[in-house]
Coordinates of C-alpha atoms in Angstrom, one line a residue:
X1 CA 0.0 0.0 0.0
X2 CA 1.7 3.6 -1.2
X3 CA 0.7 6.6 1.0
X4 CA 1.4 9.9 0.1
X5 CA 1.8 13.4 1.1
X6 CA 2.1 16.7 0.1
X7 CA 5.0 18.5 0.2
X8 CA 5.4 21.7 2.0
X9 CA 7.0 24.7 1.5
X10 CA 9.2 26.8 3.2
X11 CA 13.1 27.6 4.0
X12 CA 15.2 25.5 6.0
X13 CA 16.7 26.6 9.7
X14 CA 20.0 25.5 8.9
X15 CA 21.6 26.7 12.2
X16 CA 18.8 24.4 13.8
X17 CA 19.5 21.6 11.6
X18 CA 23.3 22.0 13.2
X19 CA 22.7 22.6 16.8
X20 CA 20.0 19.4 17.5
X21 CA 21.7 16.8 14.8
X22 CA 25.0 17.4 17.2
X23 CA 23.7 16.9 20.2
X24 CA 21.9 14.2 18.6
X25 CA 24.9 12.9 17.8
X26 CA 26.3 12.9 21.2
X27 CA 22.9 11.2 22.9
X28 CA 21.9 7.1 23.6
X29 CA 18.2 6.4 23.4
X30 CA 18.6 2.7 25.7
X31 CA 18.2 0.3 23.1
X32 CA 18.2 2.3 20.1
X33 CA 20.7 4.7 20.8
X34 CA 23.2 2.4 18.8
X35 CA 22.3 3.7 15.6
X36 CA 21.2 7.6 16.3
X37 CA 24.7 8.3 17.4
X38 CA 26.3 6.3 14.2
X39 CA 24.2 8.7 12.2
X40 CA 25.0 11.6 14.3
X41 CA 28.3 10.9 14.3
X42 CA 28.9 11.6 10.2
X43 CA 30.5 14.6 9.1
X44 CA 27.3 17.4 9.1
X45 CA 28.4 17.7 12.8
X46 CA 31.2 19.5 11.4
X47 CA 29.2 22.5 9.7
X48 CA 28.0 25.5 11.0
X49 CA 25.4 28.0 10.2
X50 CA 23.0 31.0 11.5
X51 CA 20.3 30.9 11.9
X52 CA -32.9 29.8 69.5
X53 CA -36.3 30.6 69.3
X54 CA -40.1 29.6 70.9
X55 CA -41.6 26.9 69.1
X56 CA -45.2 27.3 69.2
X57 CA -44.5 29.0 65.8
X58 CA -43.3 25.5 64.8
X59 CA -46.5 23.6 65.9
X60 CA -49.0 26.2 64.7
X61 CA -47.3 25.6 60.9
X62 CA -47.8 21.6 60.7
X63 CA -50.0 19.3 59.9
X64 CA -48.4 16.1 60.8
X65 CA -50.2 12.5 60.4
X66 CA -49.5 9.3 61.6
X67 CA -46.7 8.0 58.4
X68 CA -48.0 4.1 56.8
X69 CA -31.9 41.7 27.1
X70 CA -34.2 44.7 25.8
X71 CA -31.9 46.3 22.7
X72 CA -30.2 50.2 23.2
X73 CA -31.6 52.2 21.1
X74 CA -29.1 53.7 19.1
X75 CA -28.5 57.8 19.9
X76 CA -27.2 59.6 16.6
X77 CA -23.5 60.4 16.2
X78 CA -22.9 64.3 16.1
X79 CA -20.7 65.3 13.4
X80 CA -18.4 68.3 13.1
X81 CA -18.6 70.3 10.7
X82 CA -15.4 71.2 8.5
X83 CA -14.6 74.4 6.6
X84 CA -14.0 74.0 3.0
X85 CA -10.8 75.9 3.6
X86 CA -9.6 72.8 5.8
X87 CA -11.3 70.2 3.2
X88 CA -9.0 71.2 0.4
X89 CA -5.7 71.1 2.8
X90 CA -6.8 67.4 3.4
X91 CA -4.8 64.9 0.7
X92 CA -6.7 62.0 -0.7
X93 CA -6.6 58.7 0.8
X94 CA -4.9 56.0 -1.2
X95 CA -7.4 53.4 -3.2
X96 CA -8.1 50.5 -0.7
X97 CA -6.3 47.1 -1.7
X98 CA -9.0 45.4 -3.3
X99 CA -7.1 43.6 -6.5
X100 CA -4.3 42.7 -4.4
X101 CA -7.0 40.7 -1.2
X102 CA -8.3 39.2 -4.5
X103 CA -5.7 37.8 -6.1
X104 CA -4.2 36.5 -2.3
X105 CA -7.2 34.6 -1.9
X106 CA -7.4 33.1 -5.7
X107 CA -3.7 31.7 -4.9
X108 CA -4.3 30.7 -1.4
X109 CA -7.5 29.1 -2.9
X110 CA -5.3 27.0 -5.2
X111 CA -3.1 25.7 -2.9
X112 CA -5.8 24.3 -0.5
X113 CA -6.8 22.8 -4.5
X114 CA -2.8 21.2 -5.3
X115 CA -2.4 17.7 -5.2
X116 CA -0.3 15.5 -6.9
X117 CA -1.5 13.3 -9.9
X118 CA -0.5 9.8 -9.6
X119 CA 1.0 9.7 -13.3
X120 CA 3.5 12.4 -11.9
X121 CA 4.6 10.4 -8.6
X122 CA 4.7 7.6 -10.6
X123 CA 7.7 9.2 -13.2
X124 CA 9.6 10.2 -10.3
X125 CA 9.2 6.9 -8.6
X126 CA 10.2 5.1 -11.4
X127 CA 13.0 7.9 -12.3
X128 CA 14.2 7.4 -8.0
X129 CA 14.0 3.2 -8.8
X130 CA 15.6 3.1 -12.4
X131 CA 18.5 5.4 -11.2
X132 CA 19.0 6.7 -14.5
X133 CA 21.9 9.3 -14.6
X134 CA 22.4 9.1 -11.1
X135 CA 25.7 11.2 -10.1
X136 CA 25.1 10.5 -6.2
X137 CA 25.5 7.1 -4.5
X138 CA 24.7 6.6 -0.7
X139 CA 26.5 3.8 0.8
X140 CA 24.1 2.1 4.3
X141 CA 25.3 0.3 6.9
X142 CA 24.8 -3.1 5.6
X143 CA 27.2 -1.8 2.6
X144 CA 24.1 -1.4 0.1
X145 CA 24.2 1.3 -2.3
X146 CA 21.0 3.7 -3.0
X147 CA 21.7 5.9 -6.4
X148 CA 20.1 9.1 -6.7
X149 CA 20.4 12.5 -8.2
X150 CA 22.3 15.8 -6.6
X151 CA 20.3 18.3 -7.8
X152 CA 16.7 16.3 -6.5
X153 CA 18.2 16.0 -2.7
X154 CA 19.5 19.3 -2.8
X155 CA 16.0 21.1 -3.2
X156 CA 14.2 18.2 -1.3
X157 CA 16.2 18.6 1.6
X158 CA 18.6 21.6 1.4
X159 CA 20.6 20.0 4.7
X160 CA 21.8 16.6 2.7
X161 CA 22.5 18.6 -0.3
X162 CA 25.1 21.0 1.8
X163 CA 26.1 17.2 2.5
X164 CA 26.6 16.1 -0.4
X165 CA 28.1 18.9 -1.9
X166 CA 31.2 18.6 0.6
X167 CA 31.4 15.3 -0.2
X168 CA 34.1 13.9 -2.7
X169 CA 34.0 13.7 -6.6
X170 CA 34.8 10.4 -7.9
X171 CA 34.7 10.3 -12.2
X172 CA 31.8 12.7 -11.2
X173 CA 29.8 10.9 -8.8
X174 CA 29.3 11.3 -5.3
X175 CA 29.5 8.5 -2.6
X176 CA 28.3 9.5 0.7
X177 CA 27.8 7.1 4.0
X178 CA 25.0 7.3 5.8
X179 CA 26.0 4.9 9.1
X180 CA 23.9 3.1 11.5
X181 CA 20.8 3.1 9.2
X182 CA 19.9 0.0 6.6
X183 CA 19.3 0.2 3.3
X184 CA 15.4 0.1 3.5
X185 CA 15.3 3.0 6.2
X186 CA 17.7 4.6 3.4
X187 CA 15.5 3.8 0.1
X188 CA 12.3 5.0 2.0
X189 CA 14.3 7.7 3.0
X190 CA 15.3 8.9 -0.2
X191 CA 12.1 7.9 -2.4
X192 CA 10.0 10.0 -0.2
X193 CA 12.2 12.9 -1.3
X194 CA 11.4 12.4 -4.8
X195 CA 7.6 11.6 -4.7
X196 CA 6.5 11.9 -1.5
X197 CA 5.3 8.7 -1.1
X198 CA 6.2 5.7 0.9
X199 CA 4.9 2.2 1.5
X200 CA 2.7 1.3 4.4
X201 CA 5.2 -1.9 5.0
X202 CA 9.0 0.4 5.3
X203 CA 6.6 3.0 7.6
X204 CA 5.9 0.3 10.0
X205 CA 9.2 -1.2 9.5
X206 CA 12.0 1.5 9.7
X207 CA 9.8 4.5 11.3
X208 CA 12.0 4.9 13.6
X209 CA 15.1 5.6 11.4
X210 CA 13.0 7.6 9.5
X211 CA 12.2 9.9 12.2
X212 CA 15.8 10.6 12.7
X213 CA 16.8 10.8 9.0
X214 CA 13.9 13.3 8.6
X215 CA 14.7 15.5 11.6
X216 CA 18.6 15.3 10.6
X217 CA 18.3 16.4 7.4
X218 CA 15.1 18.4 8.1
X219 CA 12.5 17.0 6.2
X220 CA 9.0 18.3 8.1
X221 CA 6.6 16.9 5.6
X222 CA 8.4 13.4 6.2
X223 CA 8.7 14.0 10.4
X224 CA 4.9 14.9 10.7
X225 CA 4.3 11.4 8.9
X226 CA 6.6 9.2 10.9
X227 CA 5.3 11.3 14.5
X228 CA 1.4 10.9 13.1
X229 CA 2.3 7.1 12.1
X230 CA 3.6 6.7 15.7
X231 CA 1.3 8.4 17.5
X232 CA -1.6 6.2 16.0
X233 CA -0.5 2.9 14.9
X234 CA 2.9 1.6 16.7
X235 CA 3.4 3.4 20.5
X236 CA 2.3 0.8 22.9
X237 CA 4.0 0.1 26.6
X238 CA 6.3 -1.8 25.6
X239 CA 8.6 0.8 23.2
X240 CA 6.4 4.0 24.7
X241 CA 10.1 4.9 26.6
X242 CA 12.2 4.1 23.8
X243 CA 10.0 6.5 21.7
X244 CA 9.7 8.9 24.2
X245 CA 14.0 9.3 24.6
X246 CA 13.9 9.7 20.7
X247 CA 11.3 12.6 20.5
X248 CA 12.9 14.2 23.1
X249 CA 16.4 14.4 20.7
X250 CA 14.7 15.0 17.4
X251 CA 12.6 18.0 19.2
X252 CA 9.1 17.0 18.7
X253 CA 7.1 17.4 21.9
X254 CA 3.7 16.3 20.8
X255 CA 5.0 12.6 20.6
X256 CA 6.9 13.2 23.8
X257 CA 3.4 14.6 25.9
X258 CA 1.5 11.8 23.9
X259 CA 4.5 9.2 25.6
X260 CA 4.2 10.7 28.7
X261 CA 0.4 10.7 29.1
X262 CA 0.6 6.8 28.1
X263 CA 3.8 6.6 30.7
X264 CA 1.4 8.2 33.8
X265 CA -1.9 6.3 32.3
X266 CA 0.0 2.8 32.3
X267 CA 2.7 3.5 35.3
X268 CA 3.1 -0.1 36.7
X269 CA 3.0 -2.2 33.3
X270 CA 5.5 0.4 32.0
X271 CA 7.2 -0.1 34.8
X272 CA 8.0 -3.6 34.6
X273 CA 9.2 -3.6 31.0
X274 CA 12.9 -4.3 29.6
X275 CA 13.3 -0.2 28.1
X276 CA 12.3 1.3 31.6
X277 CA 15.2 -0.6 33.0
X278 CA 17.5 0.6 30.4
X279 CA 16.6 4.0 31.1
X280 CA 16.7 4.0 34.6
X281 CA 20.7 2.8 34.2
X282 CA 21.3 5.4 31.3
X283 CA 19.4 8.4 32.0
X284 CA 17.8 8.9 36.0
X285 CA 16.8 12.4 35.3
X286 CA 14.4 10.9 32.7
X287 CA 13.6 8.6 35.4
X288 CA 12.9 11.4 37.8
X289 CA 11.4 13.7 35.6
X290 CA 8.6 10.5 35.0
X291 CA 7.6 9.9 38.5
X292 CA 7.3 13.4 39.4
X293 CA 4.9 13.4 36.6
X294 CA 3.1 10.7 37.4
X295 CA 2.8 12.0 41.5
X296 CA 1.4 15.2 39.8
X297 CA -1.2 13.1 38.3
X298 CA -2.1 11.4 40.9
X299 CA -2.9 14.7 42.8
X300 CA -4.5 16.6 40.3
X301 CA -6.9 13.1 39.9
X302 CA -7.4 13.2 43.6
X303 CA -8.1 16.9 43.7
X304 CA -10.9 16.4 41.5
X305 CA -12.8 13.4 43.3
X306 CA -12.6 15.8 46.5
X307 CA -14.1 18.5 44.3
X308 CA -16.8 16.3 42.5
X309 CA -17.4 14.4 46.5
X310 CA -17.7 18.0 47.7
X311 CA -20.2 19.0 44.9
X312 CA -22.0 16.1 45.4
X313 CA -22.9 17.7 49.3
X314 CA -23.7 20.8 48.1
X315 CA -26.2 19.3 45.2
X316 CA -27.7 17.4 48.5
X317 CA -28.0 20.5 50.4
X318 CA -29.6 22.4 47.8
X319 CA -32.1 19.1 47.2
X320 CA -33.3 19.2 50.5
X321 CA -33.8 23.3 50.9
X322 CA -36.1 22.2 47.9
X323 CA -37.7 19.5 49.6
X324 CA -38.1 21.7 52.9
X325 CA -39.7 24.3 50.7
X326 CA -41.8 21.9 48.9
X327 CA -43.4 20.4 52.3
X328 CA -43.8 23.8 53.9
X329 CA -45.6 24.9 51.1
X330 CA -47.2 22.3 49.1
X331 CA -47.0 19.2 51.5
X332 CA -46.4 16.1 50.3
X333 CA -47.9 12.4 51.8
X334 CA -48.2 12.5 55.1
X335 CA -46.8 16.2 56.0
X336 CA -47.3 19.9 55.2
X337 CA -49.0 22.8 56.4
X338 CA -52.7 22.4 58.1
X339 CA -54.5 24.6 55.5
X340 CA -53.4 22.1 52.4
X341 CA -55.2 19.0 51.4
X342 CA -52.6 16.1 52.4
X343 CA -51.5 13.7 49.1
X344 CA -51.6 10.2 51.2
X345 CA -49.0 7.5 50.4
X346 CA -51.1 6.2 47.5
X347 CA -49.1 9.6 45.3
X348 CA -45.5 9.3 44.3
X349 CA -43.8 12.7 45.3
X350 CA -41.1 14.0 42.9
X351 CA -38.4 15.3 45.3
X352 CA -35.4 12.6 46.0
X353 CA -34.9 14.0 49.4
X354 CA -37.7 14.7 50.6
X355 CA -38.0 11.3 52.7
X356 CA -35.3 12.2 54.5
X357 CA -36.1 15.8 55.3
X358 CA -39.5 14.1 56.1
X359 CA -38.3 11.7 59.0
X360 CA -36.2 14.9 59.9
X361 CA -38.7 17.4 60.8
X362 CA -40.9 14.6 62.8
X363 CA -38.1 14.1 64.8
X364 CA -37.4 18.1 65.5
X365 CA -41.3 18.0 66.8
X366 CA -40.8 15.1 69.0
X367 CA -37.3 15.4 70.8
X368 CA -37.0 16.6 73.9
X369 CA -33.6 18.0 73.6
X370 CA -34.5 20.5 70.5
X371 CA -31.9 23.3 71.4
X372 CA -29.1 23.8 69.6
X373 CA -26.2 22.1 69.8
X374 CA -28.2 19.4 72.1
X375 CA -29.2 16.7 69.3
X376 CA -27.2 16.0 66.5
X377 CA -30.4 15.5 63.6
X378 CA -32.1 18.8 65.5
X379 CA -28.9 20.3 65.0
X380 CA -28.9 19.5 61.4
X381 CA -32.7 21.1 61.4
X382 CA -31.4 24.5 62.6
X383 CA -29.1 24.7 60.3
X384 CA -31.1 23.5 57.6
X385 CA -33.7 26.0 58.4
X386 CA -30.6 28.6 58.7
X387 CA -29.0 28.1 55.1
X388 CA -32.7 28.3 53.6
X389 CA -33.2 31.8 55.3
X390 CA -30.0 32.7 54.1
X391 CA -31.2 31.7 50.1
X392 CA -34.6 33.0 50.3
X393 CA -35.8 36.1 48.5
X394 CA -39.1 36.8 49.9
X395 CA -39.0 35.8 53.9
X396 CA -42.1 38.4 54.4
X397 CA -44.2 35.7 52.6
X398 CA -42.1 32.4 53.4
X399 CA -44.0 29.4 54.6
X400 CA -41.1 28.1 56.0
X401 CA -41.3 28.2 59.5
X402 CA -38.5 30.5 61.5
X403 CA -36.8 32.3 58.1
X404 CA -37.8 35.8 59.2
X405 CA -36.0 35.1 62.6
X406 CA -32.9 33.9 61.2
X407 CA -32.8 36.7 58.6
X408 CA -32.8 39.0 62.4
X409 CA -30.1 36.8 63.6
X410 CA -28.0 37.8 60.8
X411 CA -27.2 40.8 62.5
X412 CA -26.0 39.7 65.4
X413 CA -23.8 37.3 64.1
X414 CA -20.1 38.1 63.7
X415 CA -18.1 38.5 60.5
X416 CA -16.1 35.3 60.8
X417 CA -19.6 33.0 61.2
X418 CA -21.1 35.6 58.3
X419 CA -18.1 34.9 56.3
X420 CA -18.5 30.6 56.1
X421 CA -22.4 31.3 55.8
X422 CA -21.9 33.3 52.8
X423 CA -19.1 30.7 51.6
X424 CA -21.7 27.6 51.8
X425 CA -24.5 29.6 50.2
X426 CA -22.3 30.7 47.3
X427 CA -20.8 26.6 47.0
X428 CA -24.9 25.6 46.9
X429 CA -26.0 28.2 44.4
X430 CA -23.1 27.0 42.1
X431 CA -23.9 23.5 42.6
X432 CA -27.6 24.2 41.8
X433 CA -26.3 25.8 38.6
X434 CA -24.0 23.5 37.2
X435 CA -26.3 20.7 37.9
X436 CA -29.2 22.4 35.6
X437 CA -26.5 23.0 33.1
X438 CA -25.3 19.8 33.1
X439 CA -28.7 18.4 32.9
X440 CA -30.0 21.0 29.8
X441 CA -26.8 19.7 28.0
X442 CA -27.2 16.2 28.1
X443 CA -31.1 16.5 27.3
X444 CA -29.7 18.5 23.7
X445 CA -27.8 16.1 23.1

C-alpha cells in the first residue's frame, strides 16, 4: 500500500539543523541509541550556520399524620462640521487594496486545491527506482548502495545537499555514507524525497530511522508522517520509553506529551518492561522527571474526586432546601401545612430528598432536647432552616417556618460566622447551577 503526502514549502533553519543533529549525535536512546549516534556521528556535525427561638410557631405551621436583554436604542452620532478651507488642505486617501486581497485569496485558494496526480509520482518513482543518470551514490550500513540525483536531494532537503556537496567527486559521482541506518530505512528515505510517497510496510518497518533521518536532514513533511504514524498505529507500553527518549532528541514534543500521558496512564506495566530498565541505568533524570509526573497526576486526579465528592454535598444540600420548601408549602404524603389537602402515600412525590427531610422534621417535633447544639439531627434542622433563610428572597411571605428570625439573627452574628455562611451559600447556588447546566446539556444532546 503507497501513501502519500504533500509537500510543504518553506526555508530550511540550517543553524537548527546543526545545533540538534550534534547533540543528537552525542545522545543514547537505551536500546536504540546504537544507531542515532552512528548517524549523528557523520560529518554534518562539522558545519555550522546562523540561523434559639419559641416553638409554638413551629407547631402552629404543621400538619403532621400518623406515616404508613431589551436592545439600546441607538443615539445619533454628532458630526463636526469642516470648513471648506480645511477640506481642500486634506490629501486623498490612497485606493483601498481590493485587486491585491483578491488575487491573495485566488492563490491561497489553489493551494488548499494542489495535489499531486498519480502519473506524476509515478515518473519520479520510477525515475528514483531506475537510477537513470544518477551522479550520487549513498553507501548504508549493511554496505548497500542507494543511487540518486544531486540536484533532486539538494532542493528536497537543502541539509543533505550542503552534505553532499562537501562530499568527494569520484569520475563525477558522489559517494556519501550514511552509518547506523539500513538500506530500506535509506530507500524509503530517499524515495519520499522524490515523490512523496512511501509504503505502508517500510513506515511500520524502519519509522523509527525515518524519524531521525527526517529530523537530521530536516525533512518536516516526512517528520509529521513518521510522529502521526507513531502516535496512532505503533506506541504501545512496551517501546512508549524508547520512543519517548527519541522525541525528546529529534525536538518533537507532541510525541513526547503523547509518551508521557501513556507513561502516567500505564505506570506499573510500563514499569516492569525491559526499556524502563534501560533508562533507569542510562538516564535517572528521565527517570525522575517520569515519577514526578506521574505523582502530579495522581494529585490533580485526587483533587478532583474531592471537588466532584464535595459538589455532590452541596447538590444534596440544595435538594433538601427544595424539599423543605416543597413540604412547607405544598405538603407532600403525610406532612405539610394544616390549611393544604394532604397527598396520602397512594401519590409518588417527585423530590429525591424529601424522605429524609420528612423523617427529619418529625423528629425536630418530638425530641426533647430540641436546642441547639443538644441533638445531633435537630442540630442539622437548625441549620437546615438557617441556610434556607439565608437563600430565600421573599422571607415576608415564606411558609417556611423560622426564616424571618434567622434573617434577624443575621445581624448579630459576627463577621467570621457571616463569612462561612456566605461561603456555603455561594458553593450551593453554584452547585444548583451546574447541575441544571449539566442536565439541559445532556437533554440537547
Amino acid at each position: 500500500m503507497v501513501a502519500c503526502s504533500l509537500p510543504s514549502d518553506g526555508a530550511v533553519d540550517y543553524a537548527l539543523a546543526t545545533v540538534l543533529g550534534c547533540l543528537l549525535g552525542y545522545g543514547g536512546c537505551g536500546r536504540i541509541g546504537y544507531w542515532v549516534g552512528e548517524l549523528m556521528a557523520s560529518a554534518l556535525c562539522d558545519y555550522s550556520w546562523t540561523s434559639s427561638p419559641s416553638n409554638g410557631h413551629m407547631h402552629s405551621s404543621f400538619d403532621i399524620r400518623k406515616s404508613e436583554k431589551s436592545p439600546a436604542k441607538t443615539l445619533p452620532v454628532l458630526e463636526t462640521p469642516i470648513s471648506s478651507s480645511l477640506q481642500s488642505n486634506i490629501p486623498a486617501p490612497p485606493p483601498l487594496p481590493k485587486l491585491i486581497i483578491a488575487k491573495r485569496s485566488r492563490r491561497e485558494s489553489s493551494q488548499e486545491l494542489c495535489g499531486i496526480p498519480k502519473e506524476t509520482r509515478d515518473m519520479w518513482d520510477n525515475l528514483f527506482e531506475e537510477g537513470y543518470a544518477a551522479d550520487v551514490y549513498l553507501i548504508t550500513e549493511d554496505n548497500g548502495t542507494v543511487p540518486a540525483h544531486f540536484c533532486v536531494l539538494s532542493i528536497a532537503s537543502p541539509v543533505l545537499g550542503k552534505y553532499l556537496q562537501d562530499s568527494k567527486l569520484k569520475d563525477g559521482v558522489r559517494y556519501v555514507k550514511i552509518p547506523g541506518v539500513p538500506n530500506g530505512a535509506v530507500c524509503a528515505f530517499i524515495r519520499f524525497l522524490y515523490s512523496s510517497c512511501y509504503e505502508e510496510e517500510d513506515m511500520k518497518k524502519f519509522v523509527l530511522h525515518l524519524l531521525v533521518l527526517s529530523h537530521f536532514f530536516v525533512v518536516p513533511l516526512l517528520k509529521r508522517v513518521c510522529m502521526r504514524y507513531l502516535e496512532n498505529n505503533w506506541l504501545n507500553t512496551e517501546n512508549v520509553i524508547d520512543v519517548l527518549q527519541l522525541a525528546r532528541q529529534c525536538d518533537a514534543p507532541r510525541l513526547t506529551f503523547v509518551c508521557i500521558r501513556m507513561v502516567v496512564r500505564h505506570f506499573k506495566t510500563v514499569a516492569s518492561t525491559e526499556g524502563w530498565k534501560v533508562m533507569r541505568r542510562v538516564n535517572p533524570a528521565l527517570e525522575q522527571e517520569l515519577l514526578e509526573a506521574v505523582v502530579e497526576a495522581d494529585s490533580r486526579k485526587q483533587e478532583r474526586q474531592n471537588k466532584m465528592e464535595e459538589k455532590k454535598v452541596y447538590l444534596r444540600l440544595h435538594k433538601a432546601i427544595e424539599a423543605l420548601l416543597h413540604i412547607c408549602k405544598d405538603g407532600c404524603s403525610t406532612i405539610g401545612p394544616r390549611d393544604k389537602m394532604l397527598k396520602g402515600g397512594e401519590v409518588s412525590c417527585g423530590f429525591p430528598a424529601c424522605k429524609g427531610v420528612e423523617m427529619l422534621v418529625r423528629h425536630f417535633f418530638i425530641c426533647k432536647t430540641r436546642v441547639p447544639g443538644g441533638c445531633v439531627q435537630c442540630k442539622r434542622m437548625w441549620q437546615l432552616l438557617e441556610l434556607h433563610s439565608r437563600m430565600c428572597d421573599v422571607p415576608e411571605s415564606c411558609n417556611v417556618p423560622l426564616c424571618r428570625h434567622f434573617k434577624e439573627k443575621v445581624r448579630q452574628q459576627s463577621k467570621k460566622d457571616e463569612a462561612k455562611w456566605k461561603l456555603l451559600v455561594r458553593k450551593v447556588i453554584e452547585a444548583k447551577n451546574s447541575n441544571h447546566f449539566a442536565a439541559r446539556f445532556s437533554g440537547s444532546s
